[in-house]
PDB file of C-alpha atoms in Angstrom:
ATOM      1  CA  MET A  30      14.496  -1.019   0.433  1.00  0.00           C
ATOM      2  CA  ASN A  31      16.102  -3.872  -1.453  1.00  0.00           C
ATOM      3  CA  ARG A  32      13.657  -6.734   0.558  1.00  0.00           C
ATOM      4  CA  TYR A  33      10.205  -4.514  -0.439  1.00  0.00           C
ATOM      5  CA  TYR A  34      11.560  -4.561  -4.285  1.00  0.00           C
ATOM      6  CA  LEU A  35      12.038  -8.175  -3.690  1.00  0.00           C
ATOM      7  CA  GLU A  36       8.776  -8.670  -2.453  1.00  0.00           C
ATOM      8  CA  ILE A  37       7.032  -6.301  -4.610  1.00  0.00           C
ATOM      9  CA  GLY A  38       8.867  -7.464  -7.657  1.00  0.00           C
ATOM     10  CA  ALA A  39       7.877 -10.994  -7.086  1.00  0.00           C
ATOM     11  CA  ALA A  40       3.920 -10.010  -6.580  1.00  0.00           C
ATOM     12  CA  LEU A  41       4.274  -8.088  -9.823  1.00  0.00           C
ATOM     13  CA  ILE A  42       5.636 -11.191 -11.889  1.00  0.00           C
ATOM     14  CA  LEU A  43       2.852 -13.602 -10.138  1.00  0.00           C
ATOM     15  CA  TYR A  44       0.226 -10.806 -10.874  1.00  0.00           C
ATOM     16  CA  THR A  45       1.285 -10.620 -14.699  1.00  0.00           C
ATOM     17  CA  VAL A  46       1.395 -14.674 -14.980  1.00  0.00           C
ATOM     18  CA  ALA A  47      -1.844 -14.995 -13.159  1.00  0.00           C
ATOM     19  CA  LEU A  48      -3.322 -11.689 -15.272  1.00  0.00           C
ATOM     20  CA  VAL A  49      -2.228 -13.333 -18.606  1.00  0.00           C
ATOM     21  CA  ALA A  50      -3.236 -17.365 -17.381  1.00  0.00           C
ATOM     22  CA  SER A  51      -6.682 -15.785 -16.698  1.00  0.00           C
ATOM     23  CA  LEU A  52      -7.291 -13.873 -19.623  1.00  0.00           C
ATOM     24  CA  VAL A  53      -6.301 -17.211 -21.850  1.00  0.00           C
ATOM     25  CA  ALA A  54      -8.213 -19.637 -19.969  1.00  0.00           C
ATOM     26  CA  SER A  55     -11.011 -17.439 -19.916  1.00  0.00           C
ATOM     27  CA  GLN A  56     -11.176 -17.598 -23.685  1.00  0.00           C
ATOM     28  CA  TYR A  57     -11.718 -21.169 -23.551  1.00  0.00           C
ATOM     29  CA  LEU A  58     -14.133 -21.518 -20.872  1.00  0.00           C
ATOM     30  CA  MET A  59     -17.224 -19.640 -22.077  1.00  0.00           C
ATOM     31  CA  ASP A  60     -19.684 -21.957 -21.960  1.00  0.00           C
ATOM     32  CA  ALA A  61     -18.315 -23.130 -18.598  1.00  0.00           C
ATOM     33  CA  ASN A  62     -20.648 -22.007 -15.587  1.00  0.00           C
ATOM     34  CA  ILE A  63     -20.283 -18.876 -13.921  1.00  0.00           C
ATOM     35  CA  ILE A  64     -18.743 -20.107 -10.875  1.00  0.00           C
ATOM     36  CA  LEU A  65     -15.698 -21.325 -12.428  1.00  0.00           C
ATOM     37  CA  ARG A  66     -15.796 -18.300 -14.788  1.00  0.00           C
ATOM     38  CA  SER A  67     -15.711 -16.452 -11.904  1.00  0.00           C
ATOM     39  CA  ALA A  68     -12.928 -18.276 -10.208  1.00  0.00           C
ATOM     40  CA  VAL A  69     -10.730 -18.219 -13.122  1.00  0.00           C
ATOM     41  CA  ALA A  70     -11.510 -14.166 -13.680  1.00  0.00           C
ATOM     42  CA  LEU A  71     -10.818 -13.320 -10.105  1.00  0.00           C
ATOM     43  CA  THR A  72      -7.260 -15.520  -9.898  1.00  0.00           C
ATOM     44  CA  PRO A  73      -4.938 -11.965 -10.529  1.00  0.00           C
ATOM     45  CA  ILE A  74      -6.804 -10.818  -7.179  1.00  0.00           C
ATOM     46  CA  LEU A  75      -4.272 -13.215  -5.050  1.00  0.00           C
ATOM     47  CA  PRO A  76      -0.970 -11.673  -6.041  1.00  0.00           C
ATOM     48  CA  ALA A  77      -2.736  -8.249  -5.903  1.00  0.00           C
ATOM     49  CA  GLY A  78      -3.434  -9.062  -2.504  1.00  0.00           C
ATOM     50  CA  LEU A  79       0.376 -10.295  -1.964  1.00  0.00           C
ATOM     51  CA  MET A  80       1.312  -6.707  -3.596  1.00  0.00           C
ATOM     52  CA  CYS A  81      -0.549  -4.986  -0.687  1.00  0.00           C
ATOM     53  CA  TRP A  82       0.779  -7.195   1.847  1.00  0.00           C
ATOM     54  CA  ALA A  83       4.190  -6.237   0.522  1.00  0.00           C
ATOM     55  CA  ILE A  84       3.537  -2.312   0.561  1.00  0.00           C
ATOM     56  CA  VAL A  85       1.767  -2.708   4.291  1.00  0.00           C
ATOM     57  CA  ARG A  86       5.049  -4.347   5.316  1.00  0.00           C
ATOM     58  CA  ASN A  87       7.452  -1.856   3.444  1.00  0.00           C
ATOM     59  CA  MET A  88       5.301   0.733   5.389  1.00  0.00           C
ATOM     60  CA  ARG A  89       5.805  -0.863   8.812  1.00  0.00           C
ATOM     61  CA  ARG A  90       9.394  -0.652   8.408  1.00  0.00           C
ATOM     62  CA  MET A  91       9.719   3.383   7.653  1.00  0.00           C
ATOM     63  CA  ASP A  92      10.651   5.494  10.155  1.00  0.00           C
ATOM     64  CA  GLU A  93       8.260   8.776  11.080  1.00  0.00           C
ATOM     65  CA  MET A  94       9.203  11.506   8.167  1.00  0.00           C
ATOM     66  CA  HIS A  95       8.862   8.405   5.382  1.00  0.00           C
ATOM     67  CA  LEU A  96       5.589   7.385   6.899  1.00  0.00           C
ATOM     68  CA  ARG A  97       4.382  11.176   6.842  1.00  0.00           C
ATOM     69  CA  ILE A  98       5.567  11.174   3.402  1.00  0.00           C
ATOM     70  CA  GLN A  99       3.420   8.268   2.157  1.00  0.00           C
ATOM     71  CA  PHE A 100       0.388   9.560   3.835  1.00  0.00           C
ATOM     72  CA  GLU A 101       0.526  12.987   2.157  1.00  0.00           C
ATOM     73  CA  ALA A 102       0.768  11.419  -1.081  1.00  0.00           C
ATOM     74  CA  LEU A 103      -2.061   8.605  -0.393  1.00  0.00           C
ATOM     75  CA  GLY A 104      -3.957  11.264   0.882  1.00  0.00           C
ATOM     76  CA  PHE A 105      -3.167  13.038  -2.593  1.00  0.00           C
ATOM     77  CA  ALA A 106      -3.800   9.980  -4.605  1.00  0.00           C
ATOM     78  CA  PHE A 107      -7.084   9.571  -3.134  1.00  0.00           C
ATOM     79  CA  ALA A 108      -8.959  12.791  -3.603  1.00  0.00           C
ATOM     80  CA  ALA A 109      -7.187  13.294  -7.083  1.00  0.00           C
ATOM     81  CA  SER A 110      -8.105   9.736  -8.126  1.00  0.00           C
ATOM     82  CA  ALA A 111     -11.708  10.735  -7.021  1.00  0.00           C
ATOM     83  CA  LEU A 112     -11.728  13.542  -8.534  1.00  0.00           C
ATOM     84  CA  LEU A 113     -10.259  12.315 -12.006  1.00  0.00           C
ATOM     85  CA  THR A 114     -12.820   9.266 -12.026  1.00  0.00           C
ATOM     86  CA  PHE A 115     -15.703  11.230 -11.157  1.00  0.00           C
ATOM     87  CA  SER A 116     -15.056  13.759 -13.208  1.00  0.00           C
ATOM     88  CA  TYR A 117     -14.559  11.387 -16.407  1.00  0.00           C
ATOM     89  CA  GLY A 118     -17.739   9.599 -15.458  1.00  0.00           C
ATOM     90  CA  PHE A 119     -19.449  12.978 -15.762  1.00  0.00           C
ATOM     91  CA  LEU A 120     -18.107  13.225 -19.243  1.00  0.00           C
ATOM     92  CA  GLU A 121     -19.353   9.618 -20.210  1.00  0.00           C
ATOM     93  CA  ASN A 122     -22.454  11.009 -19.699  1.00  0.00           C
ATOM     94  CA  ILE A 123     -22.464  13.182 -22.566  1.00  0.00           C
ATOM     95  CA  GLY A 124     -20.573  10.932 -24.830  1.00  0.00           C
ATOM     96  CA  ALA A 125     -16.961  10.578 -23.897  1.00  0.00           C
ATOM     97  CA  PRO A 126     -16.090   6.768 -24.476  1.00  0.00           C
ATOM     98  CA  HIS A 127     -16.574   4.493 -21.539  1.00  0.00           C
ATOM     99  CA  ILE A 128     -13.386   3.271 -19.793  1.00  0.00           C
ATOM    100  CA  PRO A 129     -12.957   0.377 -17.930  1.00  0.00           C
ATOM    101  CA  TRP A 130     -13.065  -0.252 -14.031  1.00  0.00           C
ATOM    102  CA  THR A 131      -9.623  -1.827 -14.213  1.00  0.00           C
ATOM    103  CA  CYS A 132      -8.147   1.437 -15.474  1.00  0.00           C
ATOM    104  CA  VAL A 133      -8.910   3.084 -12.069  1.00  0.00           C
ATOM    105  CA  TRP A 134      -6.231   1.377 -10.292  1.00  0.00           C
ATOM    106  CA  PRO A 135      -3.203   2.690 -12.741  1.00  0.00           C
ATOM    107  CA  VAL A 136      -4.784   6.254 -11.902  1.00  0.00           C
ATOM    108  CA  MET A 137      -4.353   5.695  -8.249  1.00  0.00           C
ATOM    109  CA  ALA A 138      -0.767   4.536  -8.388  1.00  0.00           C
ATOM    110  CA  LEU A 139       0.055   7.610 -10.829  1.00  0.00           C
ATOM    111  CA  MET A 140      -1.634   9.781  -8.203  1.00  0.00           C
ATOM    112  CA  TRP A 141       0.387   8.164  -5.740  1.00  0.00           C
ATOM    113  CA  ILE A 142       3.403   8.511  -7.477  1.00  0.00           C
ATOM    114  CA  LEU A 143       2.712  12.193  -8.310  1.00  0.00           C
ATOM    115  CA  GLY A 144       1.603  12.551  -4.375  1.00  0.00           C
ATOM    116  CA  LEU A 145       4.903  11.163  -3.462  1.00  0.00           C
ATOM    117  CA  GLN A 146       6.923  13.541  -5.823  1.00  0.00           C
ATOM    118  CA  ILE A 147       4.894  16.519  -3.996  1.00  0.00           C
ATOM    119  CA  ALA A 148       5.413  15.223  -0.806  1.00  0.00           C
ATOM    120  CA  ARG A 149       9.081  14.817  -1.236  1.00  0.00           C
ATOM    121  CA  ARG A 150       9.550  18.247  -2.539  1.00  0.00           C
ATOM    122  CA  ARG A 151       7.927  19.907   0.337  1.00  0.00           C
ATOM    123  CA  TYR A 152      10.438  17.933   3.090  1.00  0.00           C
ATOM    124  CA  GLN A 153      13.717  18.413   1.263  1.00  0.00           C
TER     125      GLN A 153
END
């Protein structure tokens, strides 16, 4: 597990640096062409891909029981995130404040954590 924490931690640090740098750079590139602005805005996707890679590598190292727990947690996270985001989307139709798409991933992560707690409790 220590290797996983090192990989995911490094990816999170790179993501944070890339995100801050892209946000700052975007402020100075308001008049630049769309291709350059798009490239700068999408820069944080590269370290986010490293996070995905670290998660998959960690899952490949797990035994069958831990994989089953992860599978159940991810299934819960998928369904619960869809339910929450769709529900809020319907509320936006009647005047609830708009929430940007970038908030979907944190919802998914929180639902994954909740799903892990539920699945772990089931197999204790």
